[in-house]
Amino acid sequence: MSDGGLTGHDLIQDYLKTLDGSPGVYRMLNAASEVLYVGKARNLRARVSNYARPSGHSGRIARMISETVSMMFLTTRTETEALLLEQNLIKQLKPRYNVLLRDDKSFPNILISTEHPFPQLKKHRGKRSEKGSYFGPFASAGAVNRTLNQLQKVFLLRNCSDSMFDSRTRPCLQYQIKRCAAPCTGKIDQAGYATLVADAERFLQGKTTTVQANLAAEMNIASEAMEFERAAALRDRIKALTQVQQSQGINPAGVAEADVVALHLENGQACVQVFFIRANQSWGNRDFYPRTGAGADEAEILEAFLAQFYDDKEPPRLILLSHGVENEDLLVDLLSERAGRKVELAVPQRGEKAELVENAVRNARESLARKMSESSTQNKLLAGLAEAFDLDAPPQRIEVYDNAHIQGSDAVGGMIVAGAEGFLKSQYRKFNIKSDAGKNSDDFGMMREVMTRRFERLLKEDPERTSGAWPDLLLIDGGAGQVSAVGGILAELGVDDIAMVGVAKGIDRDAGKEEFYRTGMPVMALQRNDPVLYFIQRLRDEAHRWANGAHRAKRAKQISVTPLDDIPGVGAVRKRALLAHFGSAKAVSRAGISDLMAVPGVSEAMARTISDFFSARG
């Protein structure tokens, strides 16, 4: 910290006395000790001296300098370390003047799992901890599901779980509709299935010509041998393979593996389109809307986007860009280090690669136009909401709550979030009801638990309300009783300044006749054709969908739970073996020691442990 009450240019000039030419990271803070900006430098003294100049700055930088009352510095050994540290701090601190990637979810892959003699074909998201071959990333779950659906038709690989596979005594429906070779019941041997797996891997590696030629040769042999049923099945597989190739969209012949990253910047808002090219096929695209740090230019936005986007994703060998970046050599070093091999950045000017970038730029431009149009409509709805319920200003963060249970079982509370950018799905939360309120079907008690947990956490993590996680408006599914109960809960916590509206179905529980309840105010309704009413209905329906989805997932998990899960020493493998041998946990509980020992992996000691466990349960 600098002494003497200096600010802005004078403050920064004072810091130069103690800085040297080391690489590192600097932070600029305002009077409230909030971090305004995090930057990296090859040479801290040279970089910071640029801010000491009294003129020649963009409006964004000039505002940032004028708000700066202190700075913090951290030196690093290398410039690449400085870049890595800068991006980590940006993600953690979210400074106002930095570019920030706000939607940073993981992308799904296709996994051919090899942890079983007959590998499983499935969708995978997250850490690659399971043994097998991974192919991706795909832009969305929908893109993966469509490809998986077609791959099953072509290569007949199973998608069932290992436990289901081990328990089958006859082929399932997937075999009947010609989407699985039914290895579970011996319809194909291990060698034949391995050939199917190898073909699927070759296709996902881009060797489609080889796969198609092999299938065509097999079909001709079957036809000449007058095995017409087998020839017809192979014909159907070739047809499905052709459909897969057509559904991939843009299939660049000269680009085997690349990400195409294109930026369009307009009126201070940015859209980045990322197209995934793998095995000479397009595996979909995703649009992102990074925060532009109050006016950063294309080079700075794209550099920050790349560093943050590949923070937890493996970069491909080639990244095609629409614009150059400021510190290309540092970024290449960082991405190459993360990938464990050389990564190339390129801004193509002609040829097929340039056409790919041009297509991505066009998509970015059109996506941003749609986003800006939607944002304009959303802002009008928020303004209408403020007018309808006499709010001080249009709400920037609305939280909507709902509960879901069936006669008290598997009770779950759900919270969705909406704001100026629509539904903020990364902010959604679910609450497993832990108190007896769930068992007793006590909706008031469940709401008390949800609201208490939500706001106690907010008070603990952000008592000054600076993170943007505090809501401006609460929408509660219910009438006067629910509103009164929630108001009492918040009052107990000392939170009495957040607007709250209860949404209750009105006469005949008919959509369009909703009634709205507010503390200390008469019940009100909106006109049937009011856009604000439709907006509230969408919010309520989304909360209902989210809570019910969480409830169904919890029920499904409970259904799969068996008493075997509680037996010491019985893990997933032994559990599958016991269920496959006896058919059910109840049959296991009735089995004798000798019968239990007949199961692979169950010793005499383990058999006694299982028998004693069920004996103790009575």
Coordinates of C-alpha atoms in Angstrom, one line a residue:
M1 CA 0.0 0.0 0.0
S2 CA 1.2 3.5 -0.8
D3 CA 1.2 6.2 1.9
G4 CA 0.3 9.9 1.6
G5 CA -3.3 9.7 0.4
L6 CA -2.3 9.6 -3.3
T7 CA -4.7 8.4 -5.9
G8 CA -4.7 7.8 -9.7
H9 CA -1.6 8.7 -11.7
D10 CA 0.2 10.2 -8.7
L11 CA -0.3 7.0 -6.7
I12 CA 1.0 4.8 -9.6
Q13 CA 4.0 7.1 -10.1
D14 CA 4.8 6.7 -6.4
Y15 CA 4.8 2.8 -6.7
L16 CA 7.3 2.9 -9.6
K17 CA 10.1 3.8 -7.0
T18 CA 9.9 0.3 -5.6
L19 CA 9.3 -1.8 -8.7
D20 CA 11.9 -3.7 -10.8
G21 CA 11.7 -5.5 -14.1
S22 CA 10.5 -8.8 -12.8
P23 CA 7.6 -10.6 -14.3
G24 CA 4.5 -10.7 -12.1
V25 CA 0.9 -9.8 -11.4
Y26 CA -0.5 -6.5 -10.2
R27 CA -3.9 -5.6 -8.7
M28 CA -5.6 -2.2 -8.7
L29 CA -8.0 -1.5 -5.8
N30 CA -10.5 1.3 -5.0
A31 CA -11.4 3.1 -1.8
A32 CA -13.6 0.2 -0.6
S33 CA -10.6 -2.2 -1.1
E34 CA -12.4 -3.9 -4.0
V35 CA -10.1 -5.2 -6.7
L36 CA -10.8 -3.2 -9.9
Y37 CA -8.4 -4.9 -12.2
V38 CA -5.8 -7.8 -12.3
G39 CA -3.1 -7.6 -14.8
K40 CA 0.1 -9.5 -15.8
A41 CA 3.4 -8.1 -16.9
R42 CA 6.6 -9.4 -18.4
N43 CA 8.2 -6.4 -16.7
L44 CA 6.3 -5.0 -13.8
R45 CA 8.0 -1.6 -13.8
A46 CA 7.5 -1.1 -17.5
R47 CA 3.9 -2.2 -17.5
V48 CA 2.8 -0.1 -14.5
S49 CA 4.6 3.0 -15.8
N50 CA 2.1 3.0 -18.7
Y51 CA -0.6 3.8 -16.1
A52 CA 1.4 6.7 -14.7
R53 CA 1.1 8.7 -17.9
P54 CA -1.5 11.5 -17.4
S55 CA -3.0 11.1 -20.9
G56 CA -3.3 8.8 -23.9
H57 CA -5.6 6.3 -22.2
S58 CA -8.9 4.9 -23.4
G59 CA -12.0 5.9 -21.5
R60 CA -12.1 2.5 -19.8
I61 CA -8.5 2.7 -18.6
A62 CA -8.8 6.4 -17.6
R63 CA -11.8 5.5 -15.4
M64 CA -10.0 2.6 -13.8
I65 CA -6.9 4.8 -13.0
S66 CA -9.0 7.5 -11.4
E67 CA -10.7 5.0 -9.1
T68 CA -7.4 3.4 -8.0
V69 CA -6.3 4.2 -4.4
S70 CA -3.9 1.3 -3.8
M71 CA -2.1 -1.5 -5.7
M72 CA -0.7 -4.9 -4.8
F73 CA 2.1 -6.8 -6.6
L74 CA 3.3 -10.4 -6.8
T75 CA 6.4 -11.4 -8.7
T76 CA 6.7 -14.7 -10.5
R77 CA 9.6 -16.7 -11.9
T78 CA 8.4 -16.7 -15.5
E79 CA 6.0 -14.8 -17.7
T80 CA 3.9 -17.9 -18.2
E81 CA 3.4 -18.2 -14.5
A82 CA 2.3 -14.6 -14.4
L83 CA -0.4 -15.3 -17.1
L84 CA -1.6 -18.3 -15.2
L85 CA -1.8 -16.5 -11.9
E86 CA -3.6 -13.5 -13.5
Q87 CA -6.3 -15.8 -14.9
N88 CA -6.7 -17.6 -11.6
L89 CA -7.2 -14.3 -9.7
I90 CA -9.6 -13.0 -12.3
K91 CA -11.8 -16.1 -11.9
Q92 CA -11.6 -15.8 -8.1
L93 CA -12.0 -12.0 -7.7
K94 CA -14.1 -11.1 -10.8
P95 CA -12.8 -7.5 -11.1
R96 CA -15.0 -5.0 -12.8
Y97 CA -12.5 -3.9 -15.5
N98 CA -11.3 -7.4 -16.4
V99 CA -12.7 -9.6 -19.2
L100 CA -14.5 -12.5 -17.5
L101 CA -15.9 -15.8 -19.0
R102 CA -19.1 -16.2 -17.2
D103 CA -20.4 -19.5 -18.7
D104 CA -17.7 -22.0 -18.2
K105 CA -19.3 -25.4 -18.0
S106 CA -17.6 -28.6 -19.0
F107 CA -18.3 -30.2 -22.3
P108 CA -19.5 -33.8 -22.8
N109 CA -17.5 -36.5 -24.5
I110 CA -18.2 -39.9 -26.0
L111 CA -16.5 -42.7 -23.9
I112 CA -15.9 -46.3 -25.0
S113 CA -15.2 -47.7 -21.6
T114 CA -12.7 -50.6 -21.4
E115 CA -13.3 -51.6 -17.8
H116 CA -15.4 -54.5 -18.9
P117 CA -14.6 -57.3 -21.4
F118 CA -17.5 -56.0 -23.5
P119 CA -16.9 -52.2 -23.6
Q120 CA -19.8 -49.8 -23.1
L121 CA -20.6 -46.8 -25.4
K122 CA -21.8 -43.8 -23.4
K123 CA -21.8 -40.1 -22.8
H124 CA -19.2 -38.7 -20.3
R125 CA -18.7 -35.4 -18.6
G126 CA -16.1 -34.3 -16.2
K127 CA -12.8 -35.7 -15.1
R128 CA -11.4 -38.5 -17.3
S129 CA -10.9 -41.0 -14.5
E130 CA -12.5 -44.1 -16.1
K131 CA -10.4 -46.3 -18.3
G132 CA -11.3 -46.2 -22.0
S133 CA -11.2 -44.1 -25.2
Y134 CA -12.5 -40.6 -25.0
F135 CA -13.7 -38.6 -28.1
G136 CA -14.7 -35.0 -27.9
P137 CA -15.5 -32.5 -26.9
F138 CA -19.0 -32.1 -28.2
A139 CA -20.7 -28.7 -28.0
S140 CA -23.8 -30.0 -26.1
A141 CA -25.5 -33.0 -24.6
G142 CA -27.9 -33.0 -27.6
A143 CA -25.0 -33.2 -30.0
V144 CA -23.6 -36.2 -28.1
N145 CA -27.0 -38.0 -27.8
R146 CA -27.7 -37.6 -31.5
T147 CA -24.3 -39.1 -32.4
L148 CA -24.6 -41.9 -29.8
N149 CA -28.0 -42.8 -31.3
Q150 CA -26.6 -43.1 -34.8
L151 CA -23.4 -44.9 -33.6
Q152 CA -25.6 -47.6 -31.9
K153 CA -27.3 -48.2 -35.2
V154 CA -24.0 -48.6 -37.0
F155 CA -21.7 -50.4 -34.5
L156 CA -24.3 -52.1 -32.3
L157 CA -22.3 -51.4 -29.1
R158 CA -24.1 -51.7 -25.7
N159 CA -25.1 -48.7 -23.7
C160 CA -26.4 -50.5 -20.6
S161 CA -24.7 -50.4 -17.2
D162 CA -22.4 -53.2 -16.2
S163 CA -24.9 -54.4 -13.5
M164 CA -27.7 -54.6 -16.0
F165 CA -25.4 -56.4 -18.5
D166 CA -24.5 -59.0 -15.8
S167 CA -28.1 -59.6 -14.8
R168 CA -29.5 -60.2 -18.3
T169 CA -30.9 -63.6 -19.2
R170 CA -32.3 -62.6 -22.6
P171 CA -31.7 -59.8 -25.0
C172 CA -33.3 -56.4 -24.2
L173 CA -35.2 -54.1 -26.5
Q174 CA -32.0 -52.6 -27.9
Y175 CA -31.2 -55.9 -29.6
Q176 CA -34.8 -56.2 -31.0
I177 CA -34.6 -52.8 -32.7
K178 CA -31.1 -53.6 -34.0
R179 CA -29.1 -51.1 -31.9
C180 CA -27.1 -53.7 -29.9
A181 CA -25.3 -56.9 -30.7
A182 CA -26.5 -58.4 -27.3
P183 CA -23.2 -59.6 -26.0
C184 CA -24.9 -60.0 -22.6
T185 CA -26.6 -63.2 -23.8
G186 CA -23.8 -64.5 -26.1
K187 CA -25.3 -63.4 -29.4
I188 CA -21.8 -62.2 -30.3
D189 CA -18.5 -63.4 -28.8
Q190 CA -15.8 -61.3 -27.4
A191 CA -13.6 -61.3 -30.5
G192 CA -16.6 -60.2 -32.7
Y193 CA -17.6 -57.5 -30.3
A194 CA -14.0 -56.2 -30.2
T195 CA -14.1 -55.8 -34.0
L196 CA -17.2 -53.6 -33.6
V197 CA -15.4 -51.6 -30.9
A198 CA -12.4 -51.1 -33.2
D199 CA -14.7 -50.0 -36.1
A200 CA -16.4 -47.4 -33.8
E201 CA -13.0 -46.1 -32.6
R202 CA -11.8 -45.8 -36.2
F203 CA -14.9 -43.9 -37.2
L204 CA -14.6 -41.5 -34.2
Q205 CA -10.9 -40.9 -35.3
G206 CA -12.1 -39.8 -38.7
K207 CA -11.3 -43.0 -40.6
T208 CA -14.8 -43.2 -42.0
T209 CA -13.8 -44.4 -45.5
T210 CA -12.1 -47.5 -44.1
V211 CA -15.1 -48.4 -42.0
Q212 CA -17.6 -47.9 -44.8
A213 CA -15.5 -50.0 -47.2
N214 CA -15.2 -52.8 -44.7
L215 CA -19.0 -52.9 -44.2
A216 CA -19.6 -52.8 -47.9
A217 CA -17.2 -55.7 -48.4
E218 CA -18.9 -57.7 -45.7
M219 CA -22.3 -57.0 -47.3
N220 CA -21.2 -58.2 -50.7
I221 CA -19.8 -61.4 -49.1
A222 CA -23.0 -62.1 -47.3
S223 CA -25.1 -61.4 -50.4
E224 CA -23.0 -63.8 -52.5
A225 CA -23.4 -66.4 -49.8
M226 CA -27.1 -65.8 -50.0
E227 CA -27.2 -64.7 -46.4
F228 CA -29.7 -62.1 -47.2
E229 CA -30.8 -61.3 -43.7
R230 CA -27.2 -60.5 -42.7
A231 CA -26.7 -58.5 -45.9
A232 CA -29.8 -56.5 -45.1
A233 CA -28.5 -55.8 -41.6
L234 CA -25.2 -54.6 -43.0
R235 CA -27.0 -52.4 -45.5
D236 CA -28.9 -50.7 -42.7
R237 CA -25.7 -50.1 -40.8
I238 CA -24.1 -48.5 -43.9
K239 CA -27.2 -46.3 -44.3
A240 CA -27.0 -45.2 -40.7
L241 CA -23.3 -44.5 -41.1
T242 CA -24.0 -42.2 -44.0
Q243 CA -26.6 -40.4 -41.9
V244 CA -24.0 -39.8 -39.2
Q245 CA -21.6 -38.3 -41.7
Q246 CA -24.3 -36.0 -43.1
S247 CA -25.5 -34.9 -39.6
Q248 CA -22.0 -33.7 -38.7
G249 CA -22.6 -30.5 -40.8
I250 CA -19.4 -28.9 -41.9
N251 CA -16.7 -31.6 -42.5
P252 CA -13.4 -29.9 -43.4
A253 CA -11.2 -32.2 -45.4
G254 CA -8.0 -30.3 -44.6
V255 CA -8.6 -29.7 -40.8
A256 CA -8.4 -32.9 -38.7
E257 CA -8.4 -31.4 -35.3
A258 CA -9.0 -27.7 -34.3
D259 CA -11.1 -25.4 -32.3
V260 CA -12.4 -22.4 -34.2
V261 CA -12.8 -19.4 -31.9
A262 CA -14.4 -16.3 -33.4
L263 CA -15.4 -13.0 -31.7
H264 CA -17.9 -10.3 -32.6
L265 CA -17.9 -7.1 -30.5
E266 CA -20.6 -4.5 -30.8
N267 CA -21.6 -1.6 -28.5
G268 CA -19.5 -3.0 -25.7
Q269 CA -21.0 -6.5 -25.8
A270 CA -19.2 -9.5 -27.1
C271 CA -20.1 -13.0 -28.4
V272 CA -17.5 -15.7 -28.9
Q273 CA -18.4 -18.7 -31.0
V274 CA -16.4 -21.9 -30.5
F275 CA -16.7 -24.7 -33.1
F276 CA -15.2 -28.1 -32.3
I277 CA -13.5 -29.9 -35.2
R278 CA -12.4 -33.4 -34.5
A279 CA -11.5 -36.2 -36.9
N280 CA -12.3 -33.9 -39.8
Q281 CA -15.9 -33.6 -38.5
S282 CA -17.7 -30.7 -36.9
W283 CA -18.9 -31.8 -33.4
G284 CA -21.0 -28.8 -32.8
N285 CA -20.6 -25.2 -31.6
R286 CA -21.3 -23.1 -28.5
D287 CA -21.7 -19.4 -28.0
F288 CA -20.3 -17.4 -25.0
Y289 CA -21.0 -13.9 -23.9
P290 CA -18.0 -12.8 -21.8
R291 CA -18.1 -9.7 -19.7
T292 CA -15.9 -7.2 -21.6
G293 CA -14.4 -5.4 -18.6
A294 CA -16.2 -2.1 -19.2
G295 CA -14.9 -1.8 -22.8
A296 CA -11.9 -4.0 -23.6
D297 CA -10.9 -4.4 -27.3
E298 CA -10.9 -7.6 -29.4
A299 CA -7.3 -8.6 -28.7
E300 CA -7.7 -8.4 -24.9
I301 CA -11.1 -10.1 -24.9
L302 CA -9.9 -13.0 -27.0
E303 CA -6.7 -13.5 -25.0
A304 CA -8.6 -13.6 -21.7
F305 CA -11.2 -15.9 -23.1
L306 CA -8.7 -18.4 -24.4
A307 CA -6.8 -18.5 -21.1
Q308 CA -10.0 -18.9 -19.0
F309 CA -11.8 -21.3 -21.5
Y310 CA -8.9 -23.8 -21.5
D311 CA -8.3 -23.6 -17.8
D312 CA -10.0 -27.0 -17.3
K313 CA -10.2 -28.3 -20.9
E314 CA -7.5 -29.9 -23.0
P315 CA -6.7 -27.6 -25.9
P316 CA -6.5 -29.1 -29.4
R317 CA -3.3 -29.0 -31.5
L318 CA -4.6 -26.0 -33.5
I319 CA -6.8 -23.1 -32.5
L320 CA -8.1 -20.9 -35.4
L321 CA -8.8 -17.3 -34.3
S322 CA -10.8 -14.5 -35.8
H323 CA -8.4 -11.9 -34.3
G324 CA -4.8 -11.8 -33.1
V325 CA -4.1 -11.7 -29.4
E326 CA -1.7 -9.4 -27.5
N327 CA 0.7 -12.0 -25.9
E328 CA 0.5 -14.9 -28.4
D329 CA 3.9 -16.4 -27.3
L330 CA 2.9 -16.5 -23.6
L331 CA -0.5 -18.0 -24.5
V332 CA 1.0 -20.7 -26.7
D333 CA 3.4 -21.6 -23.9
L334 CA 0.6 -21.8 -21.4
L335 CA -1.7 -23.9 -23.6
S336 CA 1.1 -26.2 -24.7
E337 CA 2.0 -26.8 -21.0
R338 CA -1.6 -27.7 -20.2
A339 CA -1.9 -30.0 -23.2
G340 CA 1.5 -31.6 -22.8
R341 CA 2.3 -31.0 -26.5
K342 CA 2.6 -28.2 -28.9
V343 CA -0.5 -26.0 -29.4
E344 CA -0.6 -23.6 -32.4
L345 CA -2.7 -20.3 -32.6
A346 CA -3.4 -19.1 -36.1
V347 CA -5.5 -16.3 -37.7
P348 CA -6.0 -17.7 -41.3
Q349 CA -6.4 -15.3 -44.2
R350 CA -7.4 -17.6 -47.0
G351 CA -8.4 -21.1 -47.9
E352 CA -10.6 -23.7 -46.0
K353 CA -9.4 -22.5 -42.6
A354 CA -10.3 -18.9 -43.3
E355 CA -13.8 -20.1 -44.4
L356 CA -14.2 -21.9 -41.1
V357 CA -13.4 -18.8 -39.2
E358 CA -15.6 -16.6 -41.4
N359 CA -18.5 -19.0 -40.7
A360 CA -17.9 -18.8 -37.0
V361 CA -17.7 -15.0 -37.1
R362 CA -21.1 -14.9 -38.9
N363 CA -22.6 -17.1 -36.2
A364 CA -21.1 -14.9 -33.5
R365 CA -22.6 -11.8 -35.1
E366 CA -26.0 -13.3 -35.5
S367 CA -26.0 -14.8 -32.0
L368 CA -25.1 -11.5 -30.5
A369 CA -27.9 -9.7 -32.4
R370 CA -30.4 -12.3 -31.0
K371 CA -29.0 -11.9 -27.5
M372 CA -29.2 -8.1 -27.6
S373 CA -32.8 -8.3 -28.9
E374 CA -33.7 -10.8 -26.1
S375 CA -32.0 -8.6 -23.5
S376 CA -34.0 -5.7 -24.6
T377 CA -37.2 -7.6 -24.2
Q378 CA -36.1 -9.0 -20.9
N379 CA -35.3 -5.5 -19.6
K380 CA -38.8 -4.4 -20.6
L381 CA -40.3 -7.3 -18.6
L382 CA -38.2 -6.5 -15.6
A383 CA -39.3 -2.9 -15.8
G384 CA -42.9 -4.0 -16.1
L385 CA -42.4 -6.3 -13.0
A386 CA -41.1 -3.4 -11.0
E387 CA -44.0 -1.2 -12.0
A388 CA -46.6 -4.0 -11.3
F389 CA -45.3 -4.6 -7.8
D390 CA -44.1 -1.1 -6.8
L391 CA -40.4 -2.0 -6.7
D392 CA -37.8 0.7 -6.4
A393 CA -36.1 -0.4 -9.5
P394 CA -36.2 -3.3 -12.1
P395 CA -34.8 -6.4 -10.3
Q396 CA -31.4 -7.7 -11.5
R397 CA -31.7 -11.0 -9.7
I398 CA -35.0 -12.8 -9.1
E399 CA -35.0 -16.0 -7.0
V400 CA -38.0 -18.4 -7.3
Y401 CA -38.6 -21.2 -4.8
D402 CA -40.7 -24.3 -5.0
N403 CA -40.9 -27.7 -3.1
A404 CA -41.5 -31.2 -4.5
H405 CA -42.4 -34.4 -2.7
I406 CA -44.8 -37.3 -2.8
Q407 CA -46.6 -37.7 0.5
G408 CA -43.5 -36.5 2.2
S409 CA -41.1 -38.9 0.5
D410 CA -37.8 -37.7 -1.0
A411 CA -38.6 -34.0 -0.3
V412 CA -36.6 -31.5 -2.2
G413 CA -36.6 -27.7 -2.4
G414 CA -35.7 -25.9 -5.6
M415 CA -34.4 -22.4 -6.3
I416 CA -34.1 -21.0 -9.8
V417 CA -32.5 -17.6 -10.7
A418 CA -33.4 -15.1 -13.5
G419 CA -32.1 -11.7 -14.4
A420 CA -31.4 -9.3 -17.2
E421 CA -29.9 -12.1 -19.2
G422 CA -32.7 -14.6 -18.7
F423 CA -32.5 -17.8 -16.7
L424 CA -29.1 -18.1 -14.9
K425 CA -29.0 -21.9 -14.8
S426 CA -25.5 -22.1 -13.3
Q427 CA -27.0 -20.3 -10.2
Y428 CA -29.8 -22.9 -9.7
R429 CA -29.8 -24.8 -6.4
K430 CA -31.6 -27.7 -4.9
F431 CA -32.0 -28.4 -1.2
N432 CA -32.5 -32.0 0.1
I433 CA -34.9 -31.5 3.0
K434 CA -33.2 -32.8 6.2
S435 CA -35.8 -31.9 8.8
D436 CA -39.0 -33.8 9.7
A437 CA -40.9 -31.3 7.7
G438 CA -40.4 -33.3 4.5
K439 CA -41.6 -36.6 6.1
N440 CA -44.7 -34.8 7.5
S441 CA -45.5 -33.1 4.2
D442 CA -45.2 -29.8 5.9
D443 CA -44.8 -27.3 3.1
F444 CA -44.3 -24.4 5.5
G445 CA -41.6 -26.3 7.4
M446 CA -39.8 -27.2 4.2
M447 CA -39.9 -23.6 3.0
R448 CA -38.5 -22.5 6.4
E449 CA -35.6 -24.9 6.1
V450 CA -34.8 -23.8 2.5
M451 CA -35.0 -20.1 3.2
T452 CA -33.0 -20.4 6.5
R453 CA -30.2 -22.4 4.8
R454 CA -30.1 -20.1 1.8
F455 CA -29.9 -16.8 3.7
E456 CA -27.7 -18.0 6.5
R457 CA -25.2 -18.9 3.9
L458 CA -25.5 -15.6 2.2
L459 CA -25.0 -13.8 5.5
K460 CA -21.9 -15.8 6.2
E461 CA -20.3 -15.6 2.8
D462 CA -21.3 -12.1 1.7
P463 CA -22.5 -10.0 4.6
E464 CA -21.7 -6.8 2.7
R465 CA -23.7 -7.9 -0.4
T466 CA -21.0 -7.2 -2.9
S467 CA -20.9 -10.4 -4.8
G468 CA -24.1 -10.0 -6.8
A469 CA -25.5 -13.2 -5.2
W470 CA -28.2 -11.4 -3.2
P471 CA -31.7 -11.3 -4.8
D472 CA -33.7 -8.1 -5.4
L473 CA -37.0 -10.1 -5.5
L474 CA -38.2 -13.4 -4.2
L475 CA -41.1 -15.2 -5.9
I476 CA -42.7 -17.8 -3.6
D477 CA -45.0 -20.6 -4.8
G478 CA -48.0 -20.0 -2.5
G479 CA -50.4 -17.5 -1.0
A480 CA -50.7 -15.3 2.1
G481 CA -49.6 -18.1 4.4
Q482 CA -46.4 -18.8 2.6
V483 CA -45.5 -15.1 2.2
S484 CA -46.1 -14.5 5.9
A485 CA -44.0 -17.6 6.9
V486 CA -41.1 -16.6 4.6
G487 CA -41.3 -13.0 5.9
G488 CA -41.1 -14.2 9.4
I489 CA -38.1 -16.3 8.6
L490 CA -36.2 -13.5 7.0
A491 CA -37.1 -11.1 9.8
E492 CA -35.5 -13.6 12.3
L493 CA -32.4 -13.5 10.2
G494 CA -32.3 -9.7 10.1
V495 CA -33.1 -9.7 6.3
D496 CA -36.1 -7.5 5.9
D497 CA -35.3 -5.4 2.9
I498 CA -35.9 -7.9 0.0
A499 CA -39.1 -7.6 -2.0
M500 CA -41.2 -10.7 -1.9
V501 CA -44.3 -11.8 -3.9
G502 CA -46.4 -15.0 -3.4
V503 CA -47.8 -16.5 -6.6
A504 CA -51.0 -18.5 -6.0
K505 CA -53.3 -20.1 -8.6
G506 CA -56.6 -18.2 -8.4
I507 CA -60.1 -19.2 -9.1
D508 CA -60.4 -22.8 -10.4
R509 CA -56.6 -23.0 -10.2
D510 CA -56.6 -21.7 -13.8
A511 CA -53.4 -20.4 -15.4
G512 CA -54.1 -16.7 -16.1
K513 CA -56.1 -16.2 -12.9
E514 CA -53.1 -16.1 -10.6
E515 CA -53.3 -14.0 -7.5
F516 CA -50.3 -12.2 -6.0
Y517 CA -49.7 -11.7 -2.3
R518 CA -47.3 -9.2 -0.7
T519 CA -46.7 -8.5 3.0
G520 CA -49.1 -5.8 4.3
M521 CA -50.8 -5.2 1.0
P522 CA -54.1 -6.4 -0.5
V523 CA -54.1 -9.3 -2.9
M524 CA -53.9 -8.3 -6.6
A525 CA -54.1 -9.8 -10.1
L526 CA -52.8 -8.9 -13.5
Q527 CA -54.7 -8.8 -16.8
R528 CA -54.7 -12.1 -18.7
N529 CA -52.9 -10.6 -21.7
D530 CA -50.3 -8.8 -19.6
P531 CA -46.7 -9.8 -20.8
V532 CA -45.6 -9.5 -17.1
L533 CA -48.1 -12.2 -16.2
Y534 CA -46.7 -14.5 -18.9
F535 CA -43.2 -13.8 -17.6
I536 CA -44.2 -14.7 -14.0
Q537 CA -45.8 -17.9 -15.2
R538 CA -42.6 -18.9 -17.0
L539 CA -40.6 -18.2 -13.9
R540 CA -43.0 -20.3 -11.8
D541 CA -43.1 -23.1 -14.3
E542 CA -39.3 -23.2 -14.5
A543 CA -39.0 -23.4 -10.7
H544 CA -41.6 -26.2 -10.7
R545 CA -39.7 -28.1 -13.5
W546 CA -36.4 -27.7 -11.6
A547 CA -37.8 -28.9 -8.2
N548 CA -39.7 -31.9 -9.8
G549 CA -36.6 -32.9 -11.7
A550 CA -34.5 -32.9 -8.5
H551 CA -37.2 -34.9 -6.8
R552 CA -37.4 -37.5 -9.5
A553 CA -33.6 -37.8 -9.5
K554 CA -33.6 -38.4 -5.8
R555 CA -36.4 -41.0 -6.0
A556 CA -34.5 -42.8 -8.8
K557 CA -31.4 -42.9 -6.7
Q558 CA -33.4 -44.2 -3.7
I559 CA -35.0 -47.0 -5.8
S560 CA -31.5 -48.3 -6.8
V561 CA -30.4 -48.4 -3.1
T562 CA -30.4 -51.9 -1.5
P563 CA -29.5 -53.2 1.9
L564 CA -26.4 -54.6 0.3
D565 CA -25.0 -51.1 0.3
D566 CA -24.8 -51.2 4.1
I567 CA -22.8 -54.4 4.4
P568 CA -19.1 -53.8 5.3
G569 CA -16.9 -55.2 2.5
V570 CA -19.6 -55.3 -0.2
G571 CA -18.6 -52.8 -2.8
A572 CA -20.0 -52.3 -6.3
V573 CA -18.4 -55.4 -7.8
R574 CA -19.6 -57.8 -5.1
K575 CA -23.0 -56.1 -5.1
R576 CA -23.4 -56.7 -8.9
A577 CA -22.2 -60.3 -8.5
L578 CA -24.7 -61.0 -5.7
L579 CA -27.6 -59.5 -7.6
A580 CA -26.7 -61.3 -10.8
H581 CA -26.5 -64.6 -8.9
F582 CA -29.6 -64.3 -6.7
G583 CA -31.7 -61.8 -8.6
S584 CA -32.6 -59.5 -5.6
A585 CA -31.4 -58.3 -2.3
K586 CA -34.3 -60.2 -0.6
A587 CA -33.1 -63.5 -2.1
V588 CA -29.6 -62.7 -0.9
S589 CA -30.9 -62.2 2.6
R590 CA -32.4 -65.7 2.6
A591 CA -29.4 -67.5 1.2
G592 CA -27.2 -69.9 3.3
I593 CA -23.5 -69.7 3.8
S594 CA -22.7 -72.3 1.1
D595 CA -25.0 -70.6 -1.4
L596 CA -23.3 -67.2 -0.8
M597 CA -19.9 -68.8 -1.3
A598 CA -21.0 -69.9 -4.7
V599 CA -20.9 -66.3 -5.9
P600 CA -17.6 -65.3 -7.5
G601 CA -15.6 -63.1 -5.1
V602 CA -17.4 -64.1 -2.0
S603 CA -15.2 -66.0 0.5
E604 CA -16.4 -67.9 3.5
A605 CA -15.6 -65.0 5.8
M606 CA -17.5 -62.6 3.5
A607 CA -20.5 -65.0 3.3
R608 CA -20.7 -65.1 7.1
T609 CA -20.5 -61.3 7.2
I610 CA -23.4 -61.1 4.8
S611 CA -25.4 -63.7 6.7
D612 CA -24.8 -62.1 10.1
F613 CA -25.8 -58.7 8.7
F614 CA -29.2 -59.9 7.6
S615 CA -29.7 -62.0 10.8
A616 CA -29.1 -58.9 12.9
R617 CA -31.7 -57.0 10.9
G618 CA -34.2 -59.8 11.7

